[in-house]
Amino acid sequence: MLQFIYFVIQAIQPILVPVCFVSAWAIVALIVWSLYSAVRDSVATSQKLHQIPCTNCQFFTGDYRLKCTVQPTIANTEAAITCMDYQAKTNPLLY
């Protein structure tokens, strides 16, 4: 039995090194691709969230209980990007 295992190991050994080399680099490539995808998605989400105009709106209160007096359900969400009730602050120093 041990002679058979020794024979199998000797037969597989020339193939084992290249297979391990390729699989190790494949794992590294998958990790790099995963990190790249995570960064790309987070940048896209960040750019989309920076389009929300609520903080510059006249009706934005800044209070966590009532963020917006006109549209409180969509305040500070992606739905507020196309808010029809948006009015820019006339004097941002007063708020």
XYZ file of C-alpha atoms in Angstrom:
95
model
C 0.000 0.000 0.000
C 2.782 2.451 0.862
C 4.558 1.660 -2.381
C 1.398 2.577 -4.317
C 1.078 5.910 -2.473
C 4.769 6.603 -3.102
C 4.261 5.841 -6.809
C 1.230 8.155 -7.016
C 3.086 10.991 -5.281
C 6.059 10.584 -7.610
C 3.716 10.637 -10.626
C 1.859 13.770 -9.491
C 4.898 15.761 -8.308
C 5.931 17.249 -11.700
C 2.376 18.464 -12.266
C 1.813 19.676 -8.696
C 4.219 22.638 -8.762
C 2.724 24.345 -11.850
C -0.821 23.693 -10.647
C -0.068 25.260 -7.260
C 1.686 28.205 -8.936
C -1.258 28.909 -11.234
C -3.848 28.455 -8.499
C -1.963 30.781 -6.106
C -1.809 33.526 -8.746
C -5.457 32.947 -9.590
C -6.391 33.513 -5.948
C -4.307 36.707 -5.867
C -5.985 37.911 -9.068
C -9.444 37.206 -7.618
C -8.612 39.164 -4.468
C -7.341 42.128 -6.512
C -10.432 42.019 -8.746
C -12.700 41.889 -5.690
C -10.991 44.917 -4.130
C -11.193 46.805 -7.424
C -14.912 46.032 -7.721
C -15.559 47.147 -4.141
C -13.736 50.449 -4.678
C -15.493 51.038 -8.010
C -18.925 50.403 -6.495
C -18.264 52.583 -3.455
C -17.070 55.463 -5.654
C -20.190 55.170 -7.810
C -22.427 55.150 -4.734
C -20.580 58.112 -3.254
C -20.951 60.122 -6.448
C -24.660 59.384 -6.545
C -25.146 60.356 -2.888
C -23.292 63.644 -3.441
C -26.021 64.625 -5.904
C -28.622 64.826 -3.117
C -29.402 68.550 -2.794
C -31.177 68.464 0.580
C -28.559 70.258 2.674
C -28.696 73.292 0.366
C -32.491 73.432 0.290
C -34.501 76.157 1.966
C -36.880 73.609 3.526
C -34.132 71.438 5.063
C -34.144 71.764 8.855
C -31.161 69.629 9.836
C -33.153 68.159 12.724
C -33.097 64.364 12.843
C -36.811 64.227 13.699
C -37.998 66.316 10.746
C -35.326 66.760 8.102
C -37.523 68.427 5.529
C -40.743 70.315 6.107
C -42.111 69.674 2.597
C -40.973 66.132 1.731
C -39.950 64.425 5.001
C -40.220 60.905 3.600
C -37.653 61.382 0.852
C -35.277 63.803 2.599
C -31.607 62.760 2.314
C -32.417 59.758 0.119
C -31.743 59.045 -3.539
C -35.354 59.944 -4.300
C -34.568 63.534 -3.286
C -32.231 63.967 -6.268
C -35.234 64.718 -8.454
C -37.246 66.582 -5.800
C -39.618 69.035 -7.457
C -39.935 71.122 -4.273
C -36.220 71.968 -4.038
C -35.463 75.651 -3.538
C -31.933 76.836 -2.943
C -31.197 78.764 0.228
C -31.308 82.469 -0.446
C -28.839 83.309 2.333
C -26.967 80.253 3.636
C -25.521 82.238 6.547
C -28.937 82.607 8.196
C -29.545 78.857 8.516
